[in-house]
XYZ file of C-alpha atoms in Angstrom:
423
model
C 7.018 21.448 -20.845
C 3.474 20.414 -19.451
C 1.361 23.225 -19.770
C -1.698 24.140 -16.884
C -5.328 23.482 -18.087
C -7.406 26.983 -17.521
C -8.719 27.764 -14.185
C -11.020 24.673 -13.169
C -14.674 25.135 -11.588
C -14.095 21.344 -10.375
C -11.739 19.588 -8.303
C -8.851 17.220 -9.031
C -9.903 13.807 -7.287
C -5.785 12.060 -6.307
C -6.709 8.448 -5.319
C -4.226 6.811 -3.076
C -2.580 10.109 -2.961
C -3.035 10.184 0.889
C -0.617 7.110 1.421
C 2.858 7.164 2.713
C 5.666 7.372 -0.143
C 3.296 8.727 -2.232
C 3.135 12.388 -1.320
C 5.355 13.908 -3.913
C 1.870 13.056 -5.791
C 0.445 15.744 -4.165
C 3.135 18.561 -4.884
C 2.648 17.388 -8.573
C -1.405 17.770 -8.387
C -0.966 21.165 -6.591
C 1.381 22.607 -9.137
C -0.347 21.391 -11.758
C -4.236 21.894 -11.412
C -5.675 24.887 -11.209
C -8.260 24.375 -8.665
C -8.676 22.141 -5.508
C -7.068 18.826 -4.716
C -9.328 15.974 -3.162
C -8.401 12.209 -2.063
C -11.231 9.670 -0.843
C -10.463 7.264 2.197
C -12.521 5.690 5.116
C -11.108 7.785 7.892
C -8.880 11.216 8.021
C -6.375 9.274 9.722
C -3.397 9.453 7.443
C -0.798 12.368 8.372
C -1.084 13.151 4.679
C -5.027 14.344 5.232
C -4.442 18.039 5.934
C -2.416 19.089 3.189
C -5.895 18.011 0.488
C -8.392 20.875 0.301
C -11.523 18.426 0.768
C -10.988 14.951 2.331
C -14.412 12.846 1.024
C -15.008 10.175 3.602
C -15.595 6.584 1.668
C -13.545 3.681 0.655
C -11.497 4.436 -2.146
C -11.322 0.461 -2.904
C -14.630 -0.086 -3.386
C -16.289 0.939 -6.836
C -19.803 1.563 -6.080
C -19.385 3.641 -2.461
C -16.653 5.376 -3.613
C -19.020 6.805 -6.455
C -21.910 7.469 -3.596
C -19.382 9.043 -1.810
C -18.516 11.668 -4.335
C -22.117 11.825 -5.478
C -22.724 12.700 -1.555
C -20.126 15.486 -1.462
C -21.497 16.946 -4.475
C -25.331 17.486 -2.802
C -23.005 19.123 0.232
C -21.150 21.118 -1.457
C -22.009 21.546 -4.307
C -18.661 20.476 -5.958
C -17.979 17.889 -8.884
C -14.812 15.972 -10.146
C -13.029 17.591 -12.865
C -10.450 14.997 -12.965
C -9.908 11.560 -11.316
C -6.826 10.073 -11.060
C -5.553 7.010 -9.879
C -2.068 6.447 -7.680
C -2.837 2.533 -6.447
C -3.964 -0.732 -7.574
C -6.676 -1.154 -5.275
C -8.555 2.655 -6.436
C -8.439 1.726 -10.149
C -12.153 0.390 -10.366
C -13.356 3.386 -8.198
C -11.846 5.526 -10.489
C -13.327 3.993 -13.473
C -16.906 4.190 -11.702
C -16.552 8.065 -10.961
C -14.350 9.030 -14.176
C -17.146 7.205 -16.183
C -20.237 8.540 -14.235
C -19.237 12.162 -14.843
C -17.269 11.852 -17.920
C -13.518 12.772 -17.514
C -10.869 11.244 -18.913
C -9.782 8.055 -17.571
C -7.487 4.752 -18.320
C -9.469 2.237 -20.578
C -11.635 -0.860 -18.254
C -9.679 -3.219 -20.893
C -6.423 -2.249 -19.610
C -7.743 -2.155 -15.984
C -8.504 -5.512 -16.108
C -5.693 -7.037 -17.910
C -3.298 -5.310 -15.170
C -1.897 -6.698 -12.638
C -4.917 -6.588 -10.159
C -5.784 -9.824 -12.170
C -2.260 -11.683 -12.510
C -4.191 -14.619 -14.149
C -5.625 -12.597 -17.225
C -2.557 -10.512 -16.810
C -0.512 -13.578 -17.884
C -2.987 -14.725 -20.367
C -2.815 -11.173 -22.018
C 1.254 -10.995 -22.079
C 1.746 -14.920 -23.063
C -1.016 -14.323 -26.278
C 1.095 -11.714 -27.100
C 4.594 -12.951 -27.324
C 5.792 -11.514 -24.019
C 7.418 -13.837 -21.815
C 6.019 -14.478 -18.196
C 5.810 -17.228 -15.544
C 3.686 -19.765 -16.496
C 0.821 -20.546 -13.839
C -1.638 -22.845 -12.692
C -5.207 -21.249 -10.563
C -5.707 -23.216 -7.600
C -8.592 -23.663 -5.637
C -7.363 -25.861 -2.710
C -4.488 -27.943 -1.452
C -5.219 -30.857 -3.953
C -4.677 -28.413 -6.766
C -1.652 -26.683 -5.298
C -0.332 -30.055 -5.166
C -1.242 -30.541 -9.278
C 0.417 -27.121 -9.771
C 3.722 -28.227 -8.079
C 3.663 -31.566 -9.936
C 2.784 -29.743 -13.051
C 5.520 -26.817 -12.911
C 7.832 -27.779 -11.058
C 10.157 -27.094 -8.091
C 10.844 -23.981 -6.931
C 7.722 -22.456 -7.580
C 5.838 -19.475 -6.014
C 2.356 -19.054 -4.692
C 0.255 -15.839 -4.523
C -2.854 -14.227 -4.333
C -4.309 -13.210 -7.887
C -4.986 -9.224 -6.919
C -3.206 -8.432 -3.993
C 0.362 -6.170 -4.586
C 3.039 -5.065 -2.340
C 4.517 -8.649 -2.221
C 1.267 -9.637 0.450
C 1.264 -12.803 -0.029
C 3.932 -14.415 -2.618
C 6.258 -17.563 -1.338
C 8.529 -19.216 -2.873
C 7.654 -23.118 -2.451
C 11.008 -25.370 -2.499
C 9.390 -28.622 -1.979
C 6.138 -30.465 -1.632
C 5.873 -30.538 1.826
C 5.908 -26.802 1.984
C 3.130 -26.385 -0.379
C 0.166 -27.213 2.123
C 1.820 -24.742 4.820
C 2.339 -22.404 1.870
C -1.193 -22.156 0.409
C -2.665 -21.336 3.884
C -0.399 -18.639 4.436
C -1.131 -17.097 1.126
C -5.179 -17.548 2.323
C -4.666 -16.364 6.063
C -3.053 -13.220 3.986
C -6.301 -13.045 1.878
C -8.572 -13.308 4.571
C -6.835 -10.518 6.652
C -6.318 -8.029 3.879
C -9.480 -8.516 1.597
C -11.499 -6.282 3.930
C -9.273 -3.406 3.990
C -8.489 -3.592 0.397
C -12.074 -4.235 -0.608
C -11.039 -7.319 -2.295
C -13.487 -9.094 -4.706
C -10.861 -11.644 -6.534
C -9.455 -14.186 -3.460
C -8.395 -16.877 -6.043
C -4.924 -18.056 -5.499
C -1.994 -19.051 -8.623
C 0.449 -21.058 -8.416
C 3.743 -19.995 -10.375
C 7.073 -20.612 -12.314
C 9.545 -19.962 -10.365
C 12.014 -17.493 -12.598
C 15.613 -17.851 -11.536
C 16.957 -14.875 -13.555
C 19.114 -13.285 -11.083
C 18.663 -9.560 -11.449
C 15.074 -7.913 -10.869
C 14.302 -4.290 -12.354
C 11.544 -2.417 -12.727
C 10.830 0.455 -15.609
C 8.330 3.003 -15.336
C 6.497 3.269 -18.629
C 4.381 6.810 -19.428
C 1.670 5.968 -21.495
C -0.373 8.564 -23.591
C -2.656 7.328 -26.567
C -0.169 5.724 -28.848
C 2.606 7.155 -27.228
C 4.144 4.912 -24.610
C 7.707 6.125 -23.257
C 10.563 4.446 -21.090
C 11.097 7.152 -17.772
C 13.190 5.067 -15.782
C 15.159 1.664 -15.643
C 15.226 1.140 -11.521
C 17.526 -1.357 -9.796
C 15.438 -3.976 -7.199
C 16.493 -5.605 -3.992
C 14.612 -7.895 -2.362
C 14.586 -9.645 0.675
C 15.674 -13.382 1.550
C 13.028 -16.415 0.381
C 10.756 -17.898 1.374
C 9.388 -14.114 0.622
C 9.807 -11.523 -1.964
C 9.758 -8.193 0.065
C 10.981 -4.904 -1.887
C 14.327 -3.618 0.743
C 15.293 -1.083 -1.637
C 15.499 0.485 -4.970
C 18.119 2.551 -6.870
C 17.847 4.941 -10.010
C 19.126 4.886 -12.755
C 19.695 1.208 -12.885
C 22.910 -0.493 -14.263
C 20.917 -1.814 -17.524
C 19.021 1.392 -17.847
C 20.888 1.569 -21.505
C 19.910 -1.899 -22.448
C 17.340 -1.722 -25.387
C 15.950 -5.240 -25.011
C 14.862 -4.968 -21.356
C 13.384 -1.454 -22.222
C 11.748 -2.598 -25.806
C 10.153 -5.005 -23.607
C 8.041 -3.224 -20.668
C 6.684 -1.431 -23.850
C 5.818 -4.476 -25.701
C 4.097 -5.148 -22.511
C 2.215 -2.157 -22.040
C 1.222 -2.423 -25.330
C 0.160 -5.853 -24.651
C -2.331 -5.189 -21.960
C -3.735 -2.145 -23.481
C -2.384 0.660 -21.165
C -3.591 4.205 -22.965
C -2.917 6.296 -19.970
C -0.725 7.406 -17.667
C 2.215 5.655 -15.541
C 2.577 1.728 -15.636
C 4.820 -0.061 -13.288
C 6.606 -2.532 -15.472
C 8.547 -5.516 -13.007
C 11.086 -7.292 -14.962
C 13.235 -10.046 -13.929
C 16.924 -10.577 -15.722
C 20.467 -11.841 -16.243
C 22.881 -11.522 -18.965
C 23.109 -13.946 -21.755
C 19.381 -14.691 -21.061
C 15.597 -13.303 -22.454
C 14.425 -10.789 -19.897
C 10.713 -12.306 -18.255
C 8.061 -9.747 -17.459
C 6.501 -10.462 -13.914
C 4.086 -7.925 -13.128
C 2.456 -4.919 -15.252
C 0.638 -2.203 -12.956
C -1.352 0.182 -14.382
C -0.151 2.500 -11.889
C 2.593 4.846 -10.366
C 5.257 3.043 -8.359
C 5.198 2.685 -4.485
C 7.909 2.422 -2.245
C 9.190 5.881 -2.949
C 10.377 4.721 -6.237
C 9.574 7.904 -8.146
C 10.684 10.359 -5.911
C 14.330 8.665 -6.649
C 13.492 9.659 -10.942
C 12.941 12.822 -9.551
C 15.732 13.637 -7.344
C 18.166 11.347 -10.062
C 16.678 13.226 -12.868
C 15.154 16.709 -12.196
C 12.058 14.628 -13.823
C 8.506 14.758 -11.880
C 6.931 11.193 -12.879
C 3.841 12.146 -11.058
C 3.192 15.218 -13.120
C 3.209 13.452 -16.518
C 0.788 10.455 -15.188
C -1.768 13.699 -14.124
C -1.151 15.565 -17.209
C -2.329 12.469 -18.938
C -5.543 11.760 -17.003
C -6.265 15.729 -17.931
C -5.482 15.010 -21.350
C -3.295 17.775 -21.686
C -0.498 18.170 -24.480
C 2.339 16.191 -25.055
C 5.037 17.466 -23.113
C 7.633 15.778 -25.530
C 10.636 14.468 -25.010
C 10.871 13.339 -21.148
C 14.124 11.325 -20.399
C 16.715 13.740 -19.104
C 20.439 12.623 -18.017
C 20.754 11.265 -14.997
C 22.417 14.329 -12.776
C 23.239 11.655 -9.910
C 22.198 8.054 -8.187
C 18.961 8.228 -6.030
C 18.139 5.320 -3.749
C 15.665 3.926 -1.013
C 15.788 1.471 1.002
C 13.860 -0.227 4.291
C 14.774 0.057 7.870
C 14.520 -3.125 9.104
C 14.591 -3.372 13.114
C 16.102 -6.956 14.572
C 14.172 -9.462 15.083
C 12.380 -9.341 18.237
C 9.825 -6.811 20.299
C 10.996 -3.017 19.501
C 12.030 -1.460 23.294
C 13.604 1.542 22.004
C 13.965 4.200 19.399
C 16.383 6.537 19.578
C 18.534 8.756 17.193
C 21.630 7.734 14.833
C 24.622 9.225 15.725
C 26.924 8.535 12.647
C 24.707 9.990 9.174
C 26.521 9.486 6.089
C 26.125 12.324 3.322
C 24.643 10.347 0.783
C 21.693 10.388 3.346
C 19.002 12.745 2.334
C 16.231 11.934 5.180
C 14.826 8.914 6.957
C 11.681 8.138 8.424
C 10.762 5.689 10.950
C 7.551 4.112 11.529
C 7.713 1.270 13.954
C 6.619 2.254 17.281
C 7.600 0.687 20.591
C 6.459 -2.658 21.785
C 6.004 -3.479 17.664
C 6.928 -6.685 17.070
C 9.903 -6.828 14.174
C 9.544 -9.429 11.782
C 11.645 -11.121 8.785
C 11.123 -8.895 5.640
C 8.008 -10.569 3.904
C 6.192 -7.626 2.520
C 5.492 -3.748 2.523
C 3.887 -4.289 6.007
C 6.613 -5.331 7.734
C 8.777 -2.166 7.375
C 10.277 -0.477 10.524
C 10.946 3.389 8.261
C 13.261 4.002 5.093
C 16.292 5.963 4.442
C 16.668 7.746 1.350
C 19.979 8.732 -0.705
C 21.567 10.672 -3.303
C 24.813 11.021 -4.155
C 25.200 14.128 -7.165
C 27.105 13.383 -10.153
C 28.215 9.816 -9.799
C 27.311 7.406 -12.522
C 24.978 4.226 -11.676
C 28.202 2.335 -11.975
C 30.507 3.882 -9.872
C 28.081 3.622 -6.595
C 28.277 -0.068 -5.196
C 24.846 -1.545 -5.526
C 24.424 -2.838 -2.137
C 25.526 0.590 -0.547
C 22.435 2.070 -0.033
C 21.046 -1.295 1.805
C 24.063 -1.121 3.820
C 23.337 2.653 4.905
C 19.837 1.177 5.982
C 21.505 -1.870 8.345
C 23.659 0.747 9.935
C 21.319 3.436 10.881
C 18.271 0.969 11.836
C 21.624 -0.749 14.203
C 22.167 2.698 15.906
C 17.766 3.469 16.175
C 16.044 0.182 17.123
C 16.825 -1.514 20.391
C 15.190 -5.075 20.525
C 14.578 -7.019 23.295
């Protein structure tokens, strides 16, 4: 049971709350802090805006103007941060800048930058502590890329050093594609860095893991306390790319020990002393999982509002209760009361002509959302930006087990069928 801090002169500053997928943040911050709820972002453009009490206009990616920002609210209004907490990669440092400037609780800057906004010390950090990851090489250039192949091997994978939601990552299968490969991974760089406010641009070039299965586990971290939530089932689109389709709680292995034991060995690896970390995970049986990514974040892609709905569990409420320091809540891993899932509308390939309404709905559905507009060009799957909507599903009382694991992918191919016409 989390228990509510006393009434709050201050406001509760949600970074990244404002994005898509991520509102059940929101509901969590509302029911939880007793006072106003703020989020920072250039421009009141996202649909999310009007449900914050104050919107403070800056760029949440950017350290130094996010703080002058929220300096600049407080002359206007007269208003400080009680509480800052962070939902995305990208608003870690900003947090860190305002936490830190008016003293409130906030994750450590050693486990900020060992996360995964700096893969490269990320790795360093996991390998000097006896968790397996990729190998890697940094490149600079194409003559390095071509070192890195020669030096790892074939397959391997290229991909920006900060950038998440798979922007980015190819697999390489052969020399000739590395040249072609590096530039896309630096055309991505150069048309993303602005908007994300993007210092690091370097580029790694990576083991290729071939471990067939790919989970990821949602780690609560408190102090000393760190805490398994949720074991979640991956898909991912065809290579070259590495594009999240879909994701399904609880996962098949959410009972195995090892692959659990590990994404805390990790956390505990990088330092993570607060809140939520998104622990990626590839495996197979009759091998040693590999850690690929630790975030020290909350999931995206809709991934914990499937804990929620599978588990009665609110994710997002025990990352805020520990950036307000509040109690322990205890013991936070309830029995699964059904299988929650997500998973990407994906339009044909082509120019989008039409969007129209399905006309056959299965009951697992729960709601879908579609994004793409007309005249939108559909492309491959290759990362979060090439997403036409989602569909979400739950289907109450059924076992991880007994729901086949491609079904809610399958639900997605037939309802994006019956709403996207492509010419």
């Amino acid at each position: 049971m989390i228990r509510t801090p006393a009434r709050s002169d201050g406001y509760l500053l949600a970074i990244g709350a404002h994005m898509a997928l991520r509102e059940r943040a929101l509901v969590s911050a509302i029911r939880l802090f007793p006072g106003p709820i703020a989020t920072i972002f250039a421009a009141p453009g996202a649909r999310s805006a009007k449900f914050f009490d104050h919107i403070i206009t800056g760029d949440p990616f950017a350290p130094r103007a996010a703080l002058e920002a929220v300096q600049e609210f407080e002359r206007e209004s007269g208003l400080r941060p009680a509480a800052v907490v962070p939902f995305i990669d990208g608003g870690l440092w900003a947090g860190f800048a305002i936490a830190e400037h008016y003293g409130v609780p906030y994750l450590s800057r050693e486990a900020i930058e060992n996360s995964s906004i700096n893969k490269d010390r990320m790795k360093d950090v996991l390998r000097a502590a006896g968790v397996r990851t990729p190998r890697y090489v940094k490149v600079a250039d194409a003559a390095e890329v071509e070192a890195a192949v020669a030096e790892l091997g074939l397959p391997c994978v290229i991909k920006p050093a900060a950038f998440g939601g798979s922007l980015g990552v190819r697999l390489v299968s052969s020399t000739a594609e590395a040249q072609e490969a590096f530039q896309y991974v630096m055309e991505i760089i150069d048309r993303n860095a602005a908007t994300f406010s993007v210092v690091n641009r370097s580029v790694q070039v990576e083991e290729f893991c071939d471990l067939t299965e790919e989970v990821s586990v949602e780690v609560l971290n408190h102090g000393e306390r760190r805490e398994v939530l949720a074991v979640v089932d991956k898909a991912l689109g065809p290579h070259p790319h590495f594009a999240e389709i879909g994701h399904r709680v609880p996962s098949v292995h959410v009972d195995d020990t090892a692959l659990r034991d590990l994404a805390v060995r990790a956390c505990e690896a990088i330092g993570l002393d607060r809140g939520l970390a998104h622990v990626e995970i590839r495996r197979q049986d009759g091998h040693e999982p590999v850690v690929i990514e630790v975030g020290a974040r909350t999931a995206g892609g809709g991934i914990l509002d499937q804990v929620e709905r599978a588990t009665g569990l609110s994710p997002y409420a025990l990352h805020i209760a520990s950036y307000l320091d509040l109690p322990d809540p205890g013991p936070t891993s309830p029995e699964a009361r059904g299988v929650a899932a997500i998973a990407v509308l994906k339009a044909a390939n082509g120019t989008i002509t039409g969007i129209g309404a399905p006309t056959r709905v299965p009951e697992a559905v729960t709601g879908y959302e579609v994004s793409a507009t007309v005249g939108a060009v559909s492309e491959p799957p290759a990362n979060y930006l090439t997403r036409e909507g989602y569909v979400e599903c739950f289907w109450p009382g059924r076992k991880a087990q007994d729901v086949p694991p491609a079904e809610h992918l399958e639900i997605a191919d037939d309802l994006a069928a019956q709403i996207f016409r492509v010419g």
